[in-house]
PDB file of C-alpha atoms in Angstrom:
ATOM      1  CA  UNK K  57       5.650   8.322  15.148  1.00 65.00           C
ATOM      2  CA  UNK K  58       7.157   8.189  11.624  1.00 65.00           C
ATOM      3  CA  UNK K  59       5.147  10.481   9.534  1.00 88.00           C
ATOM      4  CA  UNK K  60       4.654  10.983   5.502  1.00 93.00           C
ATOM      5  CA  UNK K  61       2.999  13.419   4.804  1.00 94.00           C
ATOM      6  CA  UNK K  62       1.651  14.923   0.800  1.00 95.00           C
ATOM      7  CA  UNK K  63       1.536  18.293  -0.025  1.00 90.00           C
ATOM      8  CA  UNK K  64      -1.985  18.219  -1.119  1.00 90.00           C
ATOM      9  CA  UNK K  65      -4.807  16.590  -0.476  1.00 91.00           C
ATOM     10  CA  UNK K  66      -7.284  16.868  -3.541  1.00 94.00           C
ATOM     11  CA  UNK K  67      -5.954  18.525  -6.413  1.00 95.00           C
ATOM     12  CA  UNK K  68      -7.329  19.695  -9.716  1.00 96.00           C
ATOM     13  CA  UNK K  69      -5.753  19.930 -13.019  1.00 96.00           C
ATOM     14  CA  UNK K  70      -6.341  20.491 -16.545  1.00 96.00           C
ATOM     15  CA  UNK K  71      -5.491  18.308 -19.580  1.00 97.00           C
ATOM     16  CA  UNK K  72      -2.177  18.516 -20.325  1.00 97.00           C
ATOM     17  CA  UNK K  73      -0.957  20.627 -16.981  1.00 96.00           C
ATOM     18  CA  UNK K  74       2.739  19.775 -15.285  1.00 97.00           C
ATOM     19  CA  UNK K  75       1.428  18.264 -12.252  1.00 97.00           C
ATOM     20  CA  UNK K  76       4.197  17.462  -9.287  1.00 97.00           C
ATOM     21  CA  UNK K  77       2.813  15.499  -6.517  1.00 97.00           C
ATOM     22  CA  UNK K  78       5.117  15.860  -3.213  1.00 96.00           C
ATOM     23  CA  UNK K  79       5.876  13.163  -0.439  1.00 97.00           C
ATOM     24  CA  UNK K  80       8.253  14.297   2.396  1.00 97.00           C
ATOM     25  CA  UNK K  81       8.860  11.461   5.249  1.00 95.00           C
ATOM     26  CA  UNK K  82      10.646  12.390   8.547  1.00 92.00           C
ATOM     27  CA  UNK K  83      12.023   9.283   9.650  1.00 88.00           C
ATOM     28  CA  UNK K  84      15.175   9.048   7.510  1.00 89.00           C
ATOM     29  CA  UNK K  85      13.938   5.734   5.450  1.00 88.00           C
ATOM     30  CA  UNK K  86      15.774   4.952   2.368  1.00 85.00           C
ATOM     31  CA  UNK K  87      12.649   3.709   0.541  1.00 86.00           C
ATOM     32  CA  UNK K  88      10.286   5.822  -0.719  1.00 90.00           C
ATOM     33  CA  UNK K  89       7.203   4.468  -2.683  1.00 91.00           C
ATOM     34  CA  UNK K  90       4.336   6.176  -5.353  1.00 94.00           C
ATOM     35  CA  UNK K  91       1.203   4.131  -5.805  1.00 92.00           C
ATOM     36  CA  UNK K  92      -2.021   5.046  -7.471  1.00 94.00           C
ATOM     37  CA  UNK K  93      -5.007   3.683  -6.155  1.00 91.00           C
ATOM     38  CA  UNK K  94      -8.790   2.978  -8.281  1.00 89.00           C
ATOM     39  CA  UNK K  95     -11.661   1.362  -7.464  1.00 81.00           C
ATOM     40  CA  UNK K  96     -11.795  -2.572  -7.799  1.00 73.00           C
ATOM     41  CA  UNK K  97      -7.693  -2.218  -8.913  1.00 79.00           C
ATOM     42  CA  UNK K  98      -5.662  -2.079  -5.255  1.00 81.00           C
ATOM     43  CA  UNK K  99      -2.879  -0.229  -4.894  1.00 86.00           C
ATOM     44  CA  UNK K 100      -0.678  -0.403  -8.038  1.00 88.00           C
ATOM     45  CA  UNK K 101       3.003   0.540  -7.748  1.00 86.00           C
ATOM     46  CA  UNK K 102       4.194   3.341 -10.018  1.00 93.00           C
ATOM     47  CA  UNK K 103       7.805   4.204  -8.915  1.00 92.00           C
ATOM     48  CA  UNK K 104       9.626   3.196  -6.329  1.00 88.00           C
ATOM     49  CA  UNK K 105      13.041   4.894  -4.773  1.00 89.00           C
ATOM     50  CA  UNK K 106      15.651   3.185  -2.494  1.00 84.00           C
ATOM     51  CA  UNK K 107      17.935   6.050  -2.356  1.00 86.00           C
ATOM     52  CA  UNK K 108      19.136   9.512  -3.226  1.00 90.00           C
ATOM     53  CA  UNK K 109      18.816  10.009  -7.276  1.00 88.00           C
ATOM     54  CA  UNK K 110      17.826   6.215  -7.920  1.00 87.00           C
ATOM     55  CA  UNK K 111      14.487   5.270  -9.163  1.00 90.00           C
ATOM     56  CA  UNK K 112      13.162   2.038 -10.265  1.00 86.00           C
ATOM     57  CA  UNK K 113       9.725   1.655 -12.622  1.00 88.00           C
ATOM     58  CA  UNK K 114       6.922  -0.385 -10.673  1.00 85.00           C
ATOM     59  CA  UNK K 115       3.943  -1.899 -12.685  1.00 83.00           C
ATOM     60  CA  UNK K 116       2.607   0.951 -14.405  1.00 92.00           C
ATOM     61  CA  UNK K 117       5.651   4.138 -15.051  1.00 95.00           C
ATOM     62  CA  UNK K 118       3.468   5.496 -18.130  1.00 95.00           C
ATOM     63  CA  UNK K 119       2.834   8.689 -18.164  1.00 96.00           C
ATOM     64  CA  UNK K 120       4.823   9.730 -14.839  1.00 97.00           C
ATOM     65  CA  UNK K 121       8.358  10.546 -13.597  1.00 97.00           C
ATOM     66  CA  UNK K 122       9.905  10.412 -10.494  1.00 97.00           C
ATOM     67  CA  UNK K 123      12.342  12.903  -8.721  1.00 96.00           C
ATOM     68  CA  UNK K 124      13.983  12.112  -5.343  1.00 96.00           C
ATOM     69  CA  UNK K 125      17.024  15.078  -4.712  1.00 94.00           C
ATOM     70  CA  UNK K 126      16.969  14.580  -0.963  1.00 95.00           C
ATOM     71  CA  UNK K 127      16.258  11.302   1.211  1.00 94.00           C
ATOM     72  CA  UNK K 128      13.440  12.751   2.865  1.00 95.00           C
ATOM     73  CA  UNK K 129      11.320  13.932  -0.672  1.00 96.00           C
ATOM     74  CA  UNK K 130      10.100  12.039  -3.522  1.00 97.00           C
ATOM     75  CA  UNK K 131       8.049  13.313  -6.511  1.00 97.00           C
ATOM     76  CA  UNK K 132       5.799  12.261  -8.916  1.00 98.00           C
ATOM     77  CA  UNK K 133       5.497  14.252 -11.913  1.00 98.00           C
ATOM     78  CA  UNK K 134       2.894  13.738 -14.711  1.00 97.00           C
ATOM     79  CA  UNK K 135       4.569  15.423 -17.319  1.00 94.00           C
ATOM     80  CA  UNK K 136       1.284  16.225 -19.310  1.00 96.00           C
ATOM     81  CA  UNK K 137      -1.659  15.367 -17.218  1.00 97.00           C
ATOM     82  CA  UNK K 138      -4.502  13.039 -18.754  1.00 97.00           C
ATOM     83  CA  UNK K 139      -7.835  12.117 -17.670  1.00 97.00           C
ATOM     84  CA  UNK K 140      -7.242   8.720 -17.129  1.00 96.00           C
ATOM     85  CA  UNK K 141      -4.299   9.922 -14.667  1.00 97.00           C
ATOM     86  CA  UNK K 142      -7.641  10.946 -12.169  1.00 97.00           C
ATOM     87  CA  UNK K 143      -6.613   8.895  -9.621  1.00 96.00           C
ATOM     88  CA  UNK K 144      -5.896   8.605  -5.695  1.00 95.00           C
ATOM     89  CA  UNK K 145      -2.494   8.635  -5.082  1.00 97.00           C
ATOM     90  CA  UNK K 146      -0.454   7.276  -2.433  1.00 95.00           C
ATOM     91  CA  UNK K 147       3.575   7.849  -1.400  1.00 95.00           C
ATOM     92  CA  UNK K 148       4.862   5.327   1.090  1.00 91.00           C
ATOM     93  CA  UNK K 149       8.342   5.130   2.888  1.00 89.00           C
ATOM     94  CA  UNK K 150       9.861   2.237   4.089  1.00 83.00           C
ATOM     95  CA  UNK K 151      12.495   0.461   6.371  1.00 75.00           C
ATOM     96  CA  UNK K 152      13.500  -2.958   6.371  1.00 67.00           C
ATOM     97  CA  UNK K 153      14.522  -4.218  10.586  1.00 65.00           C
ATOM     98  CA  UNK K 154      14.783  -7.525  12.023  1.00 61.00           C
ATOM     99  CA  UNK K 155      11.068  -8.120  12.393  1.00 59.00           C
ATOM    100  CA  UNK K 156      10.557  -7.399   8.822  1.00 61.00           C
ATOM    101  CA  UNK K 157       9.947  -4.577   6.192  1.00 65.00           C
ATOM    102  CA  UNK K 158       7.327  -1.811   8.032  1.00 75.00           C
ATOM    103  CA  UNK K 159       5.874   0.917   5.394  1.00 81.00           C
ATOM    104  CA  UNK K 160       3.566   4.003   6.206  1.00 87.00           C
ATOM    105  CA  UNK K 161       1.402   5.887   3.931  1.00 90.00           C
ATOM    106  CA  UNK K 162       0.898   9.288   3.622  1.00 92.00           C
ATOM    107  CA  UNK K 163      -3.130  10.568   3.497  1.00 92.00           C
ATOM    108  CA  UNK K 164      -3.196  10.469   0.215  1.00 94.00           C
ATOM    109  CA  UNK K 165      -3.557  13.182  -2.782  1.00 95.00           C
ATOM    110  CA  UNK K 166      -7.244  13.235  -5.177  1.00 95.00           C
ATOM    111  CA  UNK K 167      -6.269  14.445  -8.479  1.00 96.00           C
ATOM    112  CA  UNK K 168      -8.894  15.311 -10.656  1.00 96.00           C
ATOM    113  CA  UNK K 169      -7.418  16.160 -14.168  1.00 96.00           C
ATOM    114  CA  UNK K 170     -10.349  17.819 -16.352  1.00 96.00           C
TER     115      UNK K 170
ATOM    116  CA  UNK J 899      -0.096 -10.116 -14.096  1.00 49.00           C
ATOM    117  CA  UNK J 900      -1.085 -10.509 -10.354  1.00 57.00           C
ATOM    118  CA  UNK J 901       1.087 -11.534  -7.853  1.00 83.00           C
ATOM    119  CA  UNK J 902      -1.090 -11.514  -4.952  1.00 90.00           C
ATOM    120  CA  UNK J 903      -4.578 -12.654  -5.025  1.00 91.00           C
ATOM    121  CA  UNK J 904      -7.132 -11.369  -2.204  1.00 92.00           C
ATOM    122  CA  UNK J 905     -10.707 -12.547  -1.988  1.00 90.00           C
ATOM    123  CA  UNK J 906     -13.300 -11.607  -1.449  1.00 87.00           C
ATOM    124  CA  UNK J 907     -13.344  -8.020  -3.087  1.00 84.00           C
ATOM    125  CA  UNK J 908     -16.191  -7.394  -0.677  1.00 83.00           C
ATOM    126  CA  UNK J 909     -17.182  -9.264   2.239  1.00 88.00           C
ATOM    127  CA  UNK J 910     -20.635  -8.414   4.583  1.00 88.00           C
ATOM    128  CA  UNK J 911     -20.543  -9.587   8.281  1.00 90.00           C
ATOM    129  CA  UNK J 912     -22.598  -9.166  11.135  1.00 91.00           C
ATOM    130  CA  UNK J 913     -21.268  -7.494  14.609  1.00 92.00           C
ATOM    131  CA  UNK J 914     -19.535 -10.532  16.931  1.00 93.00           C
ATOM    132  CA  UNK J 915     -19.243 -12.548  13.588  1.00 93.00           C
ATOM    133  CA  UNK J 916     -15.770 -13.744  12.429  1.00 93.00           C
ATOM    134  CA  UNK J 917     -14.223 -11.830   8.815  1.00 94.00           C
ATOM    135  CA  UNK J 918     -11.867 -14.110   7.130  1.00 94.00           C
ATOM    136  CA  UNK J 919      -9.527 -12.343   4.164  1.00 95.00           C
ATOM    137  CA  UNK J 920      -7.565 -14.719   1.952  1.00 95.00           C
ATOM    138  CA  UNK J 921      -4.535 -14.004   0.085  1.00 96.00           C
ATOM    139  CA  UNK J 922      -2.409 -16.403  -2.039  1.00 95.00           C
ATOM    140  CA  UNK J 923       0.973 -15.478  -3.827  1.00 93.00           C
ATOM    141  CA  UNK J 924       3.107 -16.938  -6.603  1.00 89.00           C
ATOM    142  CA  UNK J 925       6.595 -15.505  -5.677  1.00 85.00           C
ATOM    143  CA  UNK J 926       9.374 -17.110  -3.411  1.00 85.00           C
ATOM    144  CA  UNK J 927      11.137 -14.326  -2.966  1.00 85.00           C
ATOM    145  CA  UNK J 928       8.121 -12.671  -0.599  1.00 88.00           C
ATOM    146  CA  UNK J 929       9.490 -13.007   2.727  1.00 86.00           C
ATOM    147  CA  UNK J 930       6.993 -10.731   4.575  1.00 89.00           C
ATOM    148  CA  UNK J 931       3.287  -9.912   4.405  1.00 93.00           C
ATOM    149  CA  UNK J 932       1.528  -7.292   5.963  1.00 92.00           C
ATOM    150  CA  UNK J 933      -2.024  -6.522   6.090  1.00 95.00           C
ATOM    151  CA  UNK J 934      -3.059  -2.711   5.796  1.00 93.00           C
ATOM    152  CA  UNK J 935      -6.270  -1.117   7.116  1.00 95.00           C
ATOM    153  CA  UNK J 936      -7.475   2.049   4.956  1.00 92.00           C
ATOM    154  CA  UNK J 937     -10.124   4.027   6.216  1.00 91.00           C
ATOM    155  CA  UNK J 938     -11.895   6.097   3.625  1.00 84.00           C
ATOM    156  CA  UNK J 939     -10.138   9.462   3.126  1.00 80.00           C
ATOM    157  CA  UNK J 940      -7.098   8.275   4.836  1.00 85.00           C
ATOM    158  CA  UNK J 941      -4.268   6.318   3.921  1.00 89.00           C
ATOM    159  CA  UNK J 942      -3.290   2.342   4.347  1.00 91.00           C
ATOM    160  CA  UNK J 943      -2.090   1.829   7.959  1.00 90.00           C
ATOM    161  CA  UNK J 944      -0.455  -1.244   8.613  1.00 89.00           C
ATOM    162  CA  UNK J 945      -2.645  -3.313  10.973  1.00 93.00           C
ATOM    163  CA  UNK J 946      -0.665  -6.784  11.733  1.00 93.00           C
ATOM    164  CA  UNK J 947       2.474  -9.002   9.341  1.00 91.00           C
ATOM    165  CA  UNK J 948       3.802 -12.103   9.887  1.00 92.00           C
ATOM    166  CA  UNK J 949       7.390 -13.798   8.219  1.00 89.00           C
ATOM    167  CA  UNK J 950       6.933 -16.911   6.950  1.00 86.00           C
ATOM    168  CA  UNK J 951       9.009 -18.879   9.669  1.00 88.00           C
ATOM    169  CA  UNK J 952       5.655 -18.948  12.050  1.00 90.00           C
ATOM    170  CA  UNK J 953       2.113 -20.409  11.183  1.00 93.00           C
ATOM    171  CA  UNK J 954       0.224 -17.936  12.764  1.00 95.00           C
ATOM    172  CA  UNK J 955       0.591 -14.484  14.434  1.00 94.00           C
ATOM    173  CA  UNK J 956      -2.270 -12.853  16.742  1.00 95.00           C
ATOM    174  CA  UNK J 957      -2.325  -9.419  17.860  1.00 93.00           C
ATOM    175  CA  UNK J 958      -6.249  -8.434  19.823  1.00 95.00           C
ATOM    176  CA  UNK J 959      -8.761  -9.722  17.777  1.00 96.00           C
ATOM    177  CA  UNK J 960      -6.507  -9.861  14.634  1.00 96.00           C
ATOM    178  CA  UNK J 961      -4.710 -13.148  13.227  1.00 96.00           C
ATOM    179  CA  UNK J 962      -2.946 -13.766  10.347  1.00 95.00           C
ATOM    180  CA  UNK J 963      -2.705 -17.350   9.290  1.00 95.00           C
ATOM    181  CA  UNK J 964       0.088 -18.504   7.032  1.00 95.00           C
ATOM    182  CA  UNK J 965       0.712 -21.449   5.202  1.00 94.00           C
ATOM    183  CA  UNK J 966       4.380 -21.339   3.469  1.00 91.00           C
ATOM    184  CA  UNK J 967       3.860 -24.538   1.196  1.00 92.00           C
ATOM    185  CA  UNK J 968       0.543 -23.542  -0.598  1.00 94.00           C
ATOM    186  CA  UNK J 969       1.950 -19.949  -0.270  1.00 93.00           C
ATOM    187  CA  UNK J 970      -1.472 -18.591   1.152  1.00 95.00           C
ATOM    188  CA  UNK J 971      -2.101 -16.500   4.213  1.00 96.00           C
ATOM    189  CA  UNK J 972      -5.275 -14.854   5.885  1.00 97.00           C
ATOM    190  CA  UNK J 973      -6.607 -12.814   8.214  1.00 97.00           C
ATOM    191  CA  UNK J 974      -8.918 -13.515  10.410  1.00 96.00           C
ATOM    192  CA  UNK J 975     -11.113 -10.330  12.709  1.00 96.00           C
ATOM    193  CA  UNK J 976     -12.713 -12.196  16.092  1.00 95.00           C
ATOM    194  CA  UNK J 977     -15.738 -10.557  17.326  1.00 95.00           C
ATOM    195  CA  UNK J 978     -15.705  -7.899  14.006  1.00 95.00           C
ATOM    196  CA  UNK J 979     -16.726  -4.177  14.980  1.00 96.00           C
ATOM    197  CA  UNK J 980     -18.908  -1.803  12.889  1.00 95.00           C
ATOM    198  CA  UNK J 981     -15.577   0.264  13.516  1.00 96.00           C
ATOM    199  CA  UNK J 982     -13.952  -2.327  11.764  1.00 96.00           C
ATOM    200  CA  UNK J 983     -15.578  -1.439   8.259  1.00 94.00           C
ATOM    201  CA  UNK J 984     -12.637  -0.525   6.244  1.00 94.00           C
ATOM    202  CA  UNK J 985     -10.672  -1.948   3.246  1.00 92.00           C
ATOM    203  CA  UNK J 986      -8.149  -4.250   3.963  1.00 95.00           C
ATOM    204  CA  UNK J 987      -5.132  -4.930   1.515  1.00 94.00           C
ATOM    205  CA  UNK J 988      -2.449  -8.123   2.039  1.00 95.00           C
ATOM    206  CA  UNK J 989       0.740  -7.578   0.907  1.00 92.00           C
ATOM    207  CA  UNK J 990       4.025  -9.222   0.391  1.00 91.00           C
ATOM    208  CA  UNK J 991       7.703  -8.029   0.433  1.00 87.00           C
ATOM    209  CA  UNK J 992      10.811  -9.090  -0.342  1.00 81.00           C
ATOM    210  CA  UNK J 993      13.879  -9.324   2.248  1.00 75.00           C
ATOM    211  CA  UNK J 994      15.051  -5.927   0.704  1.00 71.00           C
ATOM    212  CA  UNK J 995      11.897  -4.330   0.634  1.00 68.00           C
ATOM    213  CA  UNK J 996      12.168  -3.122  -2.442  1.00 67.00           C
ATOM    214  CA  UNK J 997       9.840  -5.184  -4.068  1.00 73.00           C
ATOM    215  CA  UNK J 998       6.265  -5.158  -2.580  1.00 78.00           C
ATOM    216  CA  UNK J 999       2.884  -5.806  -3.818  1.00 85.00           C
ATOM    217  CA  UNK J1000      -0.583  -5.314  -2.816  1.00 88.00           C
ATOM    218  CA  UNK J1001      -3.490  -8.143  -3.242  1.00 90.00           C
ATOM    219  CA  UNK J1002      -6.898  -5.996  -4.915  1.00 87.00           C
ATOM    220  CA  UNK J1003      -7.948  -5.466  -1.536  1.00 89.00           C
ATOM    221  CA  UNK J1004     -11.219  -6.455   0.499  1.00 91.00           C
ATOM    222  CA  UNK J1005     -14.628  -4.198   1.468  1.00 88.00           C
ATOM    223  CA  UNK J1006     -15.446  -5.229   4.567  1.00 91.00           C
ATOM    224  CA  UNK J1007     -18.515  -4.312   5.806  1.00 88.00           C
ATOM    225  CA  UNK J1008     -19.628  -5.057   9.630  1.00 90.00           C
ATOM    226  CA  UNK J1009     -23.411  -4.565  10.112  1.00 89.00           C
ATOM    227  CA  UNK J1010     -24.470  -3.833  13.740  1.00 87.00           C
TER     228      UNK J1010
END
């Protein structure tokens, strides 16, 4: 079972607090997703990775940065936390086959920035 | 701007009833849609996806019907479950995968 797993599940931060979100994936997929997810908005893409040290901005990069060193990690980094940054947030991996592009979610992290 | 549309945003049905989820999308370049279950507390799972070279894909009491020229698909619970009471998100991706995104998502609610 390909797993993704976050290194926290609810987290709680001040304004203006360095906040790294981790997302490790054990099945050796090359794309690795960060998504933030409110109420009545979906799932909106933040970052996306689809290797080692490449990053590409999704729909809403403000405010966050993106790390991937090794295949298997990606991070999200709020470089000076905000209270509009209180969000869910969701990292995804990815592989593309011959039946199509399959991505899994990890649980999920709550941040709470005060 | 909104490349995926999903209605209802909320959607009540009763046990044994049919729940019907509509999604319509504006890009050619989709070549695969999903549809995700999310429990609450957990993440999106993916529950079924079809390509776009078949009309309709069934998997239990889950279909997804697609129709490539008005670029619309939907899915379709049989005989819903009060364990079925989840949010469900459509999706479409690209043949790379790099480029994927999520309709709002639907409440579905199964009374028993």
């Amino acid at each position: 079972d390909v797993k993704v797993t976050q290194s926290s599940r609810y987290l709680v931060k001040r304004t203006g607090e360095k906040v790294f979100l981790e997302c490790v994936q054990d099945m050796d997929h090359e794309n690795m997703f960060w998504y933030r997810q409110d109420p009545g908005l979906g799932l909106r893409l933040i970052y996306f990775s689809y290797d080692v040290k490449m990053k590409e901005k999704g729909d809403i990069p403000e405010g966050y940065s993106v790390s991937r060193e090794k295949k298997e990690r990606f991070s999200l980094i709020l470089e000076s936390a905000s209270t509009n940054q209180t969000s869910m947030y969701l990292c995804a991996s990815s592989f593309s086959g011959t039946s199509g592009t399959k991505q899994f979610f990890g649980p999920g992290t709550r941040l709470t920035v005060l | 701007q909104q490349q995926v549309k999903q209605s209802p945003q909320s959607l009540i049905v009763q046990k044994g009833g049919i729940s019907i989820i509509n999604c319509a999308y504006e890009n050619t370049a989709f070549d695969y849609f999903p549809w995700y279950q999310q429990f609450p507390g957990k993440g999106p799972a993916l529950l079924i996806a079809i390509r776009p070279d078949v009309s309709e894909k069934k998997e239990g009491r889950f279909t997804i019907s697609f129709n490539k020229s008005a670029k619309q698909f939907s899915l379709h619970i049989m005989d819903s479950q009060p364990g079925d009471s989840a949010t469900y998100f459509c999706a479409a991706i690209n043949n790379a995968g790099n480029m994927l995104t999520f309709g709002g998502g639907t409440r579905l609610m199964v009374k028993p």
